[in-house]
XYZ file of C-alpha atoms in Angstrom:
785
model
C -88.554 102.167 -84.310
C -88.491 101.492 -80.745
C -85.629 98.927 -79.740
C -85.990 97.115 -76.405
C -83.253 97.228 -73.810
C -81.890 93.374 -75.016
C -81.574 94.380 -78.349
C -80.249 98.010 -77.215
C -77.528 96.376 -75.737
C -76.614 94.241 -78.596
C -76.608 97.283 -81.016
C -74.011 99.058 -78.956
C -71.768 95.904 -78.831
C -71.990 95.817 -82.513
C -71.279 99.454 -82.886
C -68.365 99.529 -80.376
C -67.046 96.298 -82.067
C -67.000 98.025 -85.513
C -65.255 101.342 -84.283
C -62.363 99.172 -82.623
C -61.918 97.280 -85.885
C -61.600 100.588 -87.807
C -59.829 102.450 -85.728
C -57.145 99.492 -85.641
C -56.979 99.245 -89.805
C -57.067 103.070 -90.543
C -55.053 104.662 -87.536
C -52.554 107.198 -88.369
C -49.169 105.554 -89.132
C -46.540 106.316 -86.523
C -43.074 107.306 -87.371
C -40.303 105.857 -85.824
C -36.478 107.062 -86.086
C -34.323 104.198 -87.265
C -30.220 103.990 -87.315
C -28.612 105.425 -90.562
C -28.029 103.070 -93.302
C -24.985 103.434 -95.482
C -24.949 102.147 -98.944
C -22.037 102.197 -101.282
C -22.038 105.267 -103.802
C -24.802 106.947 -101.767
C -25.481 109.492 -99.674
C -26.182 108.716 -96.299
C -30.141 109.199 -95.677
C -32.571 108.624 -93.144
C -35.268 105.771 -93.312
C -38.088 104.651 -91.131
C -41.064 101.916 -91.228
C -44.326 103.327 -91.280
C -47.173 100.732 -89.946
C -50.390 99.965 -88.234
C -51.076 98.656 -84.509
C -52.370 95.368 -85.546
C -55.175 93.146 -83.180
C -56.564 90.210 -84.530
C -60.308 88.672 -83.491
C -60.024 85.062 -82.605
C -62.506 82.404 -84.011
C -62.948 84.094 -87.327
C -65.067 81.680 -89.192
C -65.248 83.506 -92.818
C -64.060 81.779 -96.117
C -61.516 84.567 -97.162
C -58.237 85.285 -95.254
C -58.808 87.865 -92.604
C -56.869 91.312 -93.112
C -54.461 91.819 -90.383
C -52.774 95.195 -91.121
C -50.373 96.997 -93.623
C -46.842 97.683 -93.797
C -45.380 100.459 -95.479
C -41.699 101.934 -95.750
C -40.880 105.586 -96.657
C -38.484 104.367 -99.339
C -41.525 102.495 -100.988
C -42.232 105.413 -104.069
C -45.116 103.235 -105.066
C -43.432 102.052 -108.141
C -43.088 98.301 -107.150
C -39.445 98.419 -106.645
C -39.528 97.793 -103.115
C -40.372 94.093 -101.799
C -41.680 93.226 -98.581
C -40.936 89.808 -96.810
C -42.396 88.597 -93.053
C -40.635 86.106 -90.629
C -41.332 84.806 -87.307
C -43.923 82.810 -85.494
C -46.594 81.711 -87.855
C -45.123 83.113 -91.024
C -46.103 81.862 -94.288
C -48.545 78.972 -92.298
C -50.603 81.369 -90.730
C -49.790 84.937 -91.836
C -48.710 85.905 -95.254
C -47.957 89.302 -96.622
C -48.446 90.770 -100.196
C -44.788 91.453 -101.233
C -45.850 94.301 -103.469
C -48.283 96.358 -100.976
C -47.135 94.997 -97.488
C -50.650 93.936 -96.912
C -50.703 90.964 -94.162
C -53.647 88.513 -94.101
C -54.322 85.651 -91.252
C -54.793 82.181 -93.516
C -56.151 80.078 -90.354
C -58.602 80.272 -87.638
C -57.013 81.774 -84.603
C -57.473 80.822 -80.786
C -56.210 82.928 -77.875
C -56.731 80.085 -75.646
C -54.072 78.356 -77.478
C -51.721 81.347 -78.232
C -52.507 84.958 -76.961
C -49.874 86.827 -79.418
C -47.720 86.229 -82.359
C -43.874 88.112 -82.711
C -43.147 88.548 -86.154
C -40.308 90.372 -88.248
C -40.284 92.549 -91.334
C -38.167 93.743 -93.731
C -38.354 95.935 -96.817
C -35.850 94.702 -100.023
C -34.702 96.206 -103.248
C -36.221 93.869 -105.538
C -33.538 94.219 -107.986
C -30.509 93.618 -105.848
C -32.540 91.784 -103.023
C -30.873 93.899 -100.558
C -32.358 95.457 -97.639
C -33.489 98.870 -97.844
C -34.259 99.085 -94.251
C -33.241 97.658 -90.966
C -35.238 94.407 -90.051
C -37.884 95.588 -87.347
C -40.378 93.208 -84.927
C -43.734 93.476 -84.216
C -46.407 91.792 -82.361
C -49.739 90.314 -83.844
C -52.232 90.128 -80.533
C -55.307 87.904 -80.705
C -58.454 89.665 -79.522
C -60.348 87.749 -76.950
C -64.044 86.561 -77.528
C -66.716 84.594 -75.194
C -65.839 81.422 -76.406
C -65.521 79.201 -73.535
C -67.874 78.171 -70.743
C -67.193 77.796 -67.181
C -66.135 74.432 -66.161
C -65.819 72.658 -62.628
C -62.525 70.553 -62.737
C -63.069 69.040 -59.350
C -66.596 67.886 -59.769
C -68.685 66.252 -59.230
C -68.637 66.996 -55.300
C -69.469 64.964 -52.257
C -70.092 66.535 -49.027
C -71.316 66.291 -45.645
C -73.250 68.393 -42.860
C -74.198 67.176 -39.393
C -78.528 66.793 -39.385
C -80.327 69.667 -37.458
C -77.644 72.191 -38.497
C -78.832 75.519 -38.037
C -79.410 77.838 -41.548
C -76.365 79.085 -42.884
C -74.290 76.137 -41.749
C -71.279 75.944 -44.840
C -71.528 72.565 -46.285
C -68.351 72.862 -49.303
C -67.297 75.432 -51.827
C -67.524 74.949 -55.748
C -65.310 76.594 -58.090
C -65.651 77.214 -61.890
C -62.756 77.934 -64.304
C -62.917 79.858 -67.625
C -60.331 79.840 -70.306
C -61.310 83.004 -71.621
C -59.239 86.277 -71.142
C -59.782 87.594 -67.626
C -58.549 91.000 -68.519
C -60.486 91.694 -71.444
C -64.519 92.430 -70.848
C -66.871 90.012 -69.125
C -66.092 87.159 -70.987
C -64.384 85.046 -67.680
C -66.459 86.597 -64.599
C -68.612 83.659 -63.547
C -71.456 83.962 -60.997
C -72.754 80.632 -59.391
C -76.716 79.569 -58.950
C -78.508 76.519 -57.789
C -80.614 74.467 -60.137
C -81.812 71.657 -58.248
C -81.422 71.426 -54.320
C -83.921 74.399 -53.042
C -85.449 74.976 -50.791
C -82.877 73.054 -48.243
C -79.543 74.749 -49.625
C -78.327 77.786 -51.465
C -75.078 78.880 -53.061
C -73.330 82.320 -52.783
C -72.975 83.435 -56.262
C -69.542 84.648 -56.037
C -67.773 82.433 -54.351
C -69.357 79.416 -54.612
C -69.823 78.153 -51.299
C -72.635 76.024 -50.444
C -75.163 76.630 -47.280
C -77.970 74.881 -45.642
C -81.158 76.850 -46.402
C -83.336 75.257 -43.719
C -83.381 74.455 -40.031
C -84.037 70.884 -38.631
C -82.939 68.571 -41.538
C -83.211 65.285 -40.324
C -81.312 62.219 -41.192
C -83.764 59.705 -40.323
C -86.262 61.282 -42.247
C -83.858 61.912 -45.354
C -80.299 61.357 -45.301
C -78.918 62.467 -48.748
C -79.862 65.181 -51.530
C -78.528 65.636 -55.109
C -77.459 69.504 -55.855
C -77.098 70.957 -59.419
C -74.695 74.212 -59.372
C -74.560 76.255 -62.363
C -71.625 78.763 -63.283
C -72.219 81.279 -65.821
C -69.621 83.830 -67.227
C -70.519 87.496 -68.259
C -71.806 88.011 -64.619
C -74.487 86.165 -65.721
C -76.174 88.128 -68.293
C -77.556 86.931 -71.096
C -75.526 85.694 -73.853
C -73.071 84.298 -71.154
C -71.913 80.755 -71.424
C -72.417 78.529 -68.473
C -71.562 75.096 -67.172
C -73.202 72.845 -64.324
C -71.678 70.066 -61.759
C -73.650 68.210 -59.110
C -72.972 67.917 -55.383
C -74.336 64.942 -53.110
C -74.892 66.219 -49.626
C -75.081 63.590 -47.300
C -76.483 64.443 -43.490
C -74.482 62.840 -40.979
C -75.939 61.486 -37.692
C -76.314 62.974 -34.484
C -77.672 61.540 -31.123
C -81.091 63.516 -31.327
C -83.185 60.170 -31.133
C -83.942 58.736 -27.640
C -83.685 54.746 -27.176
C -87.386 53.215 -27.119
C -88.611 49.725 -26.214
C -90.978 48.536 -28.800
C -92.728 46.422 -25.601
C -93.584 47.731 -22.114
C -93.185 44.207 -20.855
C -91.752 40.780 -22.290
C -92.455 37.343 -20.983
C -89.774 34.051 -21.310
C -90.112 30.414 -20.873
C -86.889 28.994 -19.562
C -86.138 25.311 -18.375
C -85.039 24.408 -14.595
C -82.056 22.514 -16.106
C -80.684 25.342 -18.457
C -76.690 25.267 -17.142
C -75.638 28.805 -15.430
C -74.196 31.494 -17.954
C -76.784 29.591 -20.574
C -78.666 32.977 -22.426
C -82.240 33.154 -21.696
C -83.271 35.982 -23.760
C -82.458 38.797 -26.079
C -84.062 42.356 -25.973
C -83.360 45.531 -28.014
C -84.336 48.998 -27.072
C -84.921 50.894 -30.679
C -82.605 53.647 -31.675
C -82.900 55.693 -34.823
C -79.421 56.548 -34.762
C -76.583 54.814 -35.818
C -73.077 54.561 -34.966
C -71.737 55.464 -31.767
C -74.985 57.407 -30.917
C -77.082 54.065 -31.083
C -74.594 52.509 -28.920
C -76.593 51.074 -25.270
C -75.987 50.413 -21.982
C -78.450 47.893 -20.150
C -78.777 47.069 -16.749
C -81.441 45.052 -14.111
C -82.393 48.424 -11.673
C -85.410 46.222 -10.195
C -87.050 42.545 -9.121
C -86.685 39.650 -7.742
C -84.224 38.221 -10.037
C -81.114 40.404 -9.455
C -78.562 37.958 -7.995
C -80.114 35.160 -10.271
C -79.627 36.861 -13.808
C -77.681 39.259 -14.958
C -77.667 41.684 -18.491
C -74.871 42.658 -21.043
C -74.904 44.128 -24.243
C -73.846 42.689 -27.565
C -71.761 45.274 -29.052
C -72.537 43.937 -32.544
C -76.342 44.269 -32.143
C -77.004 46.547 -29.191
C -79.183 44.200 -27.912
C -79.356 43.319 -24.203
C -78.698 39.622 -23.953
C -80.277 38.287 -20.222
C -78.159 35.043 -18.752
C -78.323 32.777 -15.789
C -76.089 33.465 -12.661
C -77.463 30.688 -10.189
C -78.949 27.302 -11.063
C -82.633 27.399 -11.504
C -85.303 25.311 -9.143
C -88.724 25.120 -10.251
C -89.390 23.492 -7.142
C -88.179 26.647 -5.209
C -89.380 29.357 -7.346
C -91.441 29.357 -10.508
C -90.911 32.811 -11.870
C -89.035 36.126 -11.708
C -89.730 39.319 -12.512
C -87.122 41.861 -13.925
C -86.774 45.927 -14.105
C -84.371 46.604 -17.091
C -83.308 50.277 -18.351
C -81.656 50.907 -21.569
C -79.872 53.952 -22.139
C -77.510 55.728 -24.803
C -73.628 55.896 -23.938
C -73.214 59.136 -25.443
C -75.968 61.892 -24.872
C -75.272 64.919 -26.996
C -76.645 68.101 -24.527
C -78.073 70.367 -27.346
C -80.969 67.577 -27.924
C -81.811 67.184 -24.031
C -84.849 69.017 -24.792
C -86.159 66.180 -27.122
C -86.728 63.690 -23.810
C -84.761 61.406 -21.703
C -82.357 59.122 -23.666
C -83.301 56.057 -21.489
C -86.146 54.170 -21.340
C -87.543 50.715 -18.724
C -89.532 47.758 -19.523
C -90.443 44.832 -17.669
C -89.185 41.122 -18.315
C -90.913 38.202 -16.659
C -89.158 34.945 -16.510
C -91.244 31.704 -16.124
C -89.518 28.622 -14.734
C -90.438 25.184 -16.234
C -90.254 22.061 -14.418
C -88.429 19.363 -16.332
C -87.603 15.595 -14.745
C -84.384 16.343 -12.883
C -82.155 13.322 -11.571
C -81.532 12.555 -7.998
C -79.547 14.549 -6.163
C -77.350 13.321 -3.290
C -77.469 14.861 0.258
C -73.680 15.341 -0.180
C -71.329 16.056 -3.171
C -68.725 14.140 -1.325
C -68.843 11.631 1.165
C -66.027 10.811 3.363
C -65.920 7.367 5.118
C -63.360 5.367 7.033
C -62.921 1.452 7.510
C -60.217 -0.462 9.214
C -57.974 -2.825 6.568
C -59.049 -5.368 9.478
C -62.947 -5.482 8.830
C -64.602 -8.325 7.697
C -66.170 -8.800 4.519
C -69.796 -7.566 4.756
C -68.994 -5.042 7.402
C -71.078 -1.725 6.584
C -68.983 1.220 5.828
C -71.532 4.162 5.625
C -74.668 5.487 3.893
C -74.924 7.499 1.201
C -78.479 9.115 0.649
C -80.577 10.501 -2.299
C -83.757 12.110 -3.624
C -85.915 13.146 -6.154
C -86.284 16.737 -6.492
C -89.201 16.584 -8.513
C -92.643 16.749 -7.045
C -93.063 13.316 -8.167
C -90.408 11.968 -5.446
C -89.817 8.922 -7.316
C -88.123 6.180 -5.336
C -84.339 5.862 -5.705
C -82.056 3.133 -6.799
C -78.554 2.638 -6.175
C -75.541 1.483 -7.623
C -71.810 1.503 -7.848
C -70.142 2.664 -11.046
C -67.672 -0.039 -11.790
C -65.243 1.636 -13.759
C -64.226 3.526 -10.344
C -64.321 0.081 -8.293
C -62.603 -2.243 -10.604
C -61.678 -4.775 -8.370
C -65.225 -4.802 -6.905
C -64.134 -4.268 -3.304
C -67.443 -2.659 -2.439
C -71.392 -3.372 -2.481
C -74.165 -0.933 -2.102
C -77.759 -1.777 -1.041
C -79.631 -1.045 -4.012
C -82.497 0.461 -2.016
C -81.035 1.888 1.145
C -77.853 3.259 -0.307
C -75.519 0.989 2.383
C -71.914 0.594 1.517
C -70.501 -2.589 2.705
C -66.914 -4.328 2.032
C -66.884 -7.401 -0.598
C -63.320 -8.184 -0.476
C -60.506 -7.829 2.118
C -58.660 -4.849 2.328
C -55.037 -3.787 2.238
C -53.907 -0.265 3.164
C -50.646 -0.851 1.959
C -52.109 -1.752 -1.328
C -54.463 1.119 -1.768
C -54.980 3.632 0.971
C -58.004 5.331 -0.463
C -60.912 4.156 -2.843
C -62.649 6.849 -4.635
C -65.809 5.269 -5.682
C -68.790 6.851 -7.813
C -72.629 6.017 -6.770
C -75.066 6.097 -9.268
C -78.677 6.763 -7.911
C -81.496 6.431 -10.526
C -85.260 7.184 -10.799
C -87.212 4.038 -9.974
C -89.932 5.276 -12.737
C -87.858 6.748 -15.055
C -83.931 5.149 -15.474
C -82.750 7.287 -17.368
C -82.319 9.997 -14.918
C -79.132 9.282 -13.038
C -77.480 11.045 -10.474
C -73.861 10.779 -9.035
C -72.272 11.055 -5.621
C -68.745 10.865 -4.912
C -67.230 8.665 -1.748
C -64.117 8.556 -0.706
C -63.068 5.939 1.519
C -60.165 5.890 3.413
C -58.432 2.342 4.760
C -57.365 2.735 8.440
C -53.953 1.208 9.029
C -53.694 -2.220 11.586
C -50.349 -3.483 12.103
C -50.115 -6.482 9.972
C -46.616 -6.046 8.262
C -43.285 -7.411 10.264
C -40.627 -4.987 10.058
C -37.422 -5.995 8.180
C -33.824 -4.571 6.815
C -34.078 -1.297 5.143
C -31.951 -2.746 2.591
C -29.587 -5.396 1.424
C -26.521 -4.823 3.428
C -23.080 -6.167 2.270
C -21.175 -6.248 5.311
C -17.594 -7.044 5.445
C -14.989 -7.594 8.618
C -11.445 -7.223 8.149
C -9.059 -9.959 9.073
C -7.170 -7.485 11.088
C -10.614 -6.142 12.860
C -10.251 -5.536 16.899
C -12.800 -6.796 19.163
C -15.422 -4.249 20.023
C -15.352 -2.688 16.335
C -18.230 -1.801 14.768
C -18.824 -3.140 11.288
C -22.263 -2.230 10.262
C -25.271 -0.190 11.093
C -28.179 -1.405 10.444
C -32.314 -0.116 10.198
C -35.611 -1.640 9.548
C -38.769 -0.169 7.733
C -42.181 -1.309 8.216
C -45.119 -0.763 5.530
C -47.537 -0.027 8.251
C -48.148 3.580 9.509
C -48.860 3.723 13.005
C -50.102 6.865 14.641
C -47.093 7.050 17.099
C -44.921 6.638 14.464
C -42.378 3.561 14.388
C -40.256 2.121 17.156
C -38.072 -1.274 16.526
C -36.028 -3.656 18.601
C -33.228 -5.328 17.605
C -31.571 -8.639 18.823
C -29.639 -11.541 18.274
C -31.855 -14.796 17.825
C -31.741 -17.174 21.067
C -29.189 -19.400 18.553
C -26.675 -16.441 17.586
C -26.884 -14.691 20.738
C -23.725 -16.812 22.252
C -21.695 -16.883 19.423
C -18.109 -15.890 19.971
C -17.589 -13.619 16.820
C -20.152 -11.159 16.601
C -22.486 -8.952 18.791
C -25.307 -6.899 18.565
C -26.288 -3.432 19.883
C -29.577 -1.907 19.918
C -29.166 1.921 19.363
C -32.546 2.670 20.575
C -33.310 4.930 17.476
C -34.740 2.632 15.332
C -31.224 1.565 14.462
C -28.372 -1.194 15.644
C -24.640 -1.959 15.279
C -22.878 -4.875 14.539
C -19.837 -5.303 16.504
C -16.900 -8.193 16.569
C -16.167 -10.048 19.685
C -12.767 -11.311 18.573
C -9.859 -10.795 16.552
C -7.963 -12.897 13.898
C -10.431 -13.612 11.360
C -9.049 -15.741 8.581
C -10.553 -16.359 5.072
C -8.808 -19.730 5.180
C -10.654 -20.932 7.594
C -13.937 -19.081 6.979
C -14.660 -16.704 4.198
C -18.527 -16.143 5.055
C -20.546 -15.616 8.537
C -24.423 -15.654 8.667
C -25.667 -13.528 11.610
C -29.564 -14.085 12.028
C -30.991 -10.592 14.047
C -34.470 -10.270 15.327
C -36.108 -7.208 15.023
C -39.712 -6.550 16.746
C -42.269 -3.634 16.224
C -43.829 -1.587 18.872
C -47.723 -2.066 17.326
C -50.665 -3.931 18.990
C -49.718 -6.983 18.901
C -46.373 -6.626 17.849
C -45.005 -8.358 14.981
C -41.268 -9.704 14.756
C -39.055 -11.136 11.821
C -35.514 -12.775 11.440
C -33.648 -10.940 8.911
C -30.091 -12.713 7.945
C -27.101 -10.729 7.613
C -24.591 -11.741 5.651
C -20.531 -10.762 6.889
C -17.722 -11.448 4.289
C -13.913 -11.644 5.647
C -11.504 -9.201 3.627
C -8.310 -8.362 3.335
C -7.915 -4.633 4.480
C -5.695 -2.050 4.105
C -4.049 0.114 7.122
C -7.078 2.538 6.497
C -9.663 -0.394 7.093
C -10.725 -0.435 3.413
C -11.457 -3.973 2.308
C -9.080 -4.868 -0.464
C -9.948 -8.677 -1.322
C -12.670 -10.539 0.028
C -12.390 -13.716 -2.344
C -11.077 -16.895 -0.684
C -10.045 -18.781 -3.707
C -6.890 -16.719 -3.828
C -5.380 -18.785 -1.189
C -6.388 -22.223 -2.598
C -4.232 -22.192 -5.662
C -1.743 -25.186 -5.840
C 1.832 -24.565 -4.572
C 3.750 -25.667 -7.209
C 2.427 -23.604 -10.122
C 2.984 -19.896 -9.880
C 0.893 -17.272 -12.124
C 3.444 -17.120 -14.931
C 3.293 -21.508 -15.065
C -0.377 -20.861 -15.662
C -0.329 -18.373 -18.181
C 2.100 -20.410 -19.954
C -0.391 -23.278 -19.742
C -2.868 -21.146 -21.027
C -1.004 -19.967 -23.930
C -0.079 -23.653 -25.283
C -3.853 -24.806 -25.044
C -4.743 -21.594 -27.414
C -1.945 -22.486 -29.807
C -3.330 -26.071 -30.405
C -6.702 -25.028 -30.826
C -5.637 -22.595 -33.556
C -3.447 -25.501 -35.017
C -6.534 -27.781 -35.218
C -8.489 -25.103 -36.973
C -5.719 -24.793 -39.638
C -5.407 -28.266 -40.276
C -9.411 -28.995 -40.374
C -9.409 -25.413 -42.764
C -6.778 -26.499 -44.944
C -8.207 -30.210 -45.485
C -11.385 -28.744 -46.624
C -10.145 -26.461 -49.342
C -7.709 -29.640 -50.569
C -11.332 -31.578 -51.139
C -11.697 -31.717 -55.163
C -15.248 -30.914 -56.469
C -17.783 -33.705 -56.665
C -19.464 -32.612 -59.799
C -17.732 -33.006 -62.930
C -19.604 -29.910 -64.912
C -17.438 -27.020 -63.921
C -19.866 -24.769 -65.581
C -22.824 -25.568 -63.175
C -23.019 -25.757 -59.343
C -26.130 -26.401 -58.106
C -25.569 -24.869 -54.802
C -25.071 -21.848 -56.816
C -27.333 -21.963 -59.810
C -31.095 -22.499 -58.920
C -33.370 -23.321 -61.579
C -37.121 -22.520 -61.254
C -40.003 -23.990 -63.584
C -43.447 -22.295 -63.096
C -45.043 -24.724 -65.410
C -48.948 -25.086 -64.027
C -50.165 -28.569 -64.741
C -53.509 -29.117 -66.125
C -55.169 -30.756 -63.021
C -57.005 -34.113 -62.473
C -58.222 -34.284 -66.202
C -54.739 -33.769 -67.962
C -53.117 -37.096 -68.882
C -50.630 -35.841 -71.115
C -48.056 -34.249 -68.998
C -47.491 -36.325 -66.449
C -47.908 -40.126 -65.718
C -50.850 -39.501 -62.559
C -50.662 -43.106 -61.882
C -46.715 -42.914 -60.867
C -47.206 -40.342 -58.501
C -48.774 -43.206 -55.778
C -47.865 -46.844 -57.608
C -44.766 -48.251 -55.698
C -44.621 -50.831 -58.880
C -43.679 -48.258 -61.504
C -40.382 -49.043 -62.749
C -38.076 -46.048 -63.091
C -34.868 -45.938 -65.068
C -31.798 -45.987 -62.952
C -29.426 -43.113 -62.976
C -26.109 -42.949 -62.249
C -23.964 -40.493 -60.033
C -20.972 -39.029 -61.591
C -19.335 -38.166 -58.488
C -19.493 -41.123 -56.888
C -19.417 -45.000 -57.460
C -22.274 -46.921 -56.733
C -21.971 -49.806 -54.815
C -24.890 -51.920 -56.053
C -26.530 -51.102 -59.469
C -30.046 -51.314 -59.810
C -31.345 -52.519 -62.989
C -35.231 -52.877 -62.073
C -37.110 -52.533 -59.454
C -38.497 -55.660 -57.746
C -42.105 -56.078 -57.568
C -43.772 -55.819 -53.996
C -45.894 -58.521 -52.938
C -48.408 -58.683 -50.196
C -45.892 -58.621 -47.085
C -46.501 -56.948 -44.075
C -46.559 -52.835 -43.755
C -43.233 -52.452 -41.674
C -41.411 -54.600 -44.268
C -43.123 -52.288 -47.057
C -42.017 -49.117 -45.192
C -38.463 -50.309 -44.869
C -38.154 -51.636 -48.467
C -39.424 -48.459 -49.654
C -37.228 -45.922 -47.505
C -34.117 -48.479 -48.615
C -35.167 -47.783 -52.021
C -35.483 -43.915 -51.759
C -31.807 -44.010 -50.113
C -30.204 -46.001 -52.724
C -31.949 -43.483 -55.491
C -30.579 -40.410 -53.839
C -27.268 -42.117 -53.667
C -26.686 -42.615 -57.415
C -28.855 -39.511 -58.271
C -26.802 -37.243 -60.120
C -28.970 -33.741 -59.044
C -28.682 -34.629 -55.721
C -26.603 -32.339 -53.925
C -22.856 -33.370 -52.946
C -23.096 -33.007 -49.199
C -25.308 -34.756 -46.136
C -29.348 -34.058 -47.033
C -32.016 -34.927 -45.226
C -34.911 -36.734 -47.430
C -38.281 -36.667 -45.997
C -41.055 -39.246 -47.589
C -44.576 -39.896 -47.031
C -46.063 -43.578 -47.867
C -49.655 -44.522 -46.910
C -48.600 -48.368 -47.725
C -50.716 -51.231 -49.320
C -52.560 -52.300 -46.188
C -54.633 -49.176 -45.761
C -58.105 -50.218 -45.238
C -59.361 -47.256 -47.559
C -56.407 -47.834 -49.475
C -55.986 -44.160 -51.576
C -58.648 -42.054 -51.563
C -57.038 -39.419 -53.927
C -58.390 -38.943 -57.540
C -55.089 -39.274 -59.059
C -54.856 -42.886 -58.236
C -58.325 -43.416 -59.953
C -57.259 -42.393 -63.430
C -54.870 -45.429 -63.676
C -57.572 -47.892 -61.738
C -60.365 -49.418 -64.115
C -61.964 -51.563 -61.351
C -65.266 -51.713 -60.463
C -64.792 -51.446 -56.823
C -68.154 -50.747 -54.735
C -67.658 -47.252 -52.803
C -71.040 -47.667 -51.129
C -69.333 -48.341 -47.504
C -68.417 -44.579 -47.797
C -71.651 -43.523 -46.380
C -71.480 -44.937 -43.460
C -68.408 -43.435 -42.592
C -70.320 -40.305 -41.635
C -71.198 -36.242 -43.122
C -67.723 -36.096 -43.918
C -67.468 -38.419 -46.474
C -70.975 -37.723 -47.731
C -69.466 -35.672 -50.832
C -67.360 -39.061 -51.961
C -70.373 -41.203 -51.145
C -72.251 -39.292 -53.370
C -69.764 -39.152 -56.337
C -68.593 -42.967 -56.119
C -71.811 -44.659 -54.788
C -74.025 -47.089 -56.737
C -76.866 -44.718 -56.779
C -75.036 -42.428 -59.437
C -73.953 -44.841 -62.269
C -75.995 -42.898 -64.294
C -74.493 -39.726 -63.412
C -71.291 -40.055 -65.793
C -72.912 -42.437 -68.065
């Protein structure tokens, strides 16, 4: 019978395994010399162990214990007098020994990957004495490896990246598989690699596991990711070997291999002429299949008639070209613009220059649309001047504005009154002529800034604004005056010709050549014998004394009128009075006392006497205050009930009445009837002079008598009322009187009245009494029946 190549290899493996096991089990026993062993009463003899070399295959799956080997001693004669025992790693739990024959068996499945060998100790004992007949000896049981572990990728799955367009053989990543089998025995741990998925784009080195590119010009834009399956197989890849797999995700990274291209060769956009400066007109973008830095763009305007009117910049997020306005657009001046725009990559890879220029051109046409614009002033700011002496209605200047649209609508002018609250100016609505409406005063407001509004007649919503600065020119309309309020003093010991004050003047006007003031005394004061005035010719003047011997007792204050003239045309003047006080001065001329009253004190009273008089007056005042206080304290309390003091106890009753229909809680008639007899109450704190037992009935007497009697009755009641406060108080009364034409209109009095009075006259009193007339008139008799 002929065998195939595969079958023949299997047959040889079985034969080799059988021979190995037979050789280990039946090998000749080796003899080794041992140390002499002495026993009492016996001659010294030589004994030695004889045993087999022990190897055991792992992963035994049989039902019977696996035979390992046999131990035998030279002393053992086979008569059963020798007993074998085993100790060490796995003794009794994994390995057992027949104490009679010395045969060793394994009772459990062994795994070399868990433990490769076991170290044990064996000893032969005399069965009767249980004493060793040979020294204890150590031996090792090695576990023989079989191919029972597949290769494993401990770091999988893998991810890697490689640039697109890489040449063949470019290394991508290295994968590594490990096999737990014994690498020193056989081929169980020898691994080879192969690719199961990912061809023909990638390949793997069989021995190293390095993955490489297998195709040139792989394009990321066509496919940017690949999934590879790599296999690792032991037994050098032969049949029967175990294998393991892992996945590798390979991503192609981008390179700048695609030039930018505009989708269209030309673009057109319409924009209104009113679009503000810096507004966005359009966004254009050149397409680039690359990503990241390789797709970054630069845009620029290379040609066209809008180079100075528009500019283009790049949006870093979207890589778009943004066209914005640099100058204001005017449809009447130019209706369209043409721009030639170039887009180019910022980062160019020299390796791919052969793919073409990495830039592109396009044309952008911008159409300016006409809009209704507000009127435009011929100047943004008008400057005008007017004298403050100008008459009301005089012309100051003219502003002009026009409609920039082709319709050239007429313009009407007005002043924004928020800028001219006092209405100093007017403007002609048709001509734009500005005139004065009030008298102007430069000293109040030197410059007026007003806003002039120009609106189209056909479309008043279109309003243009012009700004006018009106400067008020000065005239000499303010007289000079003292620069400040002077406090001038002259010493009693002053000498003739001594300067006691230097004065200056101010003027609200502002002449172009500056101020020039002239000082002099008025005609009435020019010949006085006390003071003189010297003009210093520098807008100041000096006041000098003409004599000495000033006395406060004679005259303590002098008034010196000074005449001041300015240099305006025409010149203005004013008279200002300088007050000069006579003072007592020290040796240095510094004023000490300027009051003349010090010399008017009575000659017979000294300062000490005045103080004594003042002290006596104060003492008397203190005594009076003490007496008054003591008298108030000695007064006995007027209320006999010490536990209640109405000044300190306030009792409040929040009882709400039932209204006009409640006739039980109060006698409503008593509120208005003067003839109700009240019970008199006697005050306990005072003795009444007159006791009122009853109240007399009022008769028809004049109103003034009724009022007097009414108040007198209330006063007496307050005097004898025990609830009245024990001190003076103000009582207020309201009494209508019996002589009223309408008498009482209150519904309170109507409760106690049973008269059949006719109220028809209420309807004649006007609309205010209509409601009462409706309620009490004869026409409503059936209403309450």
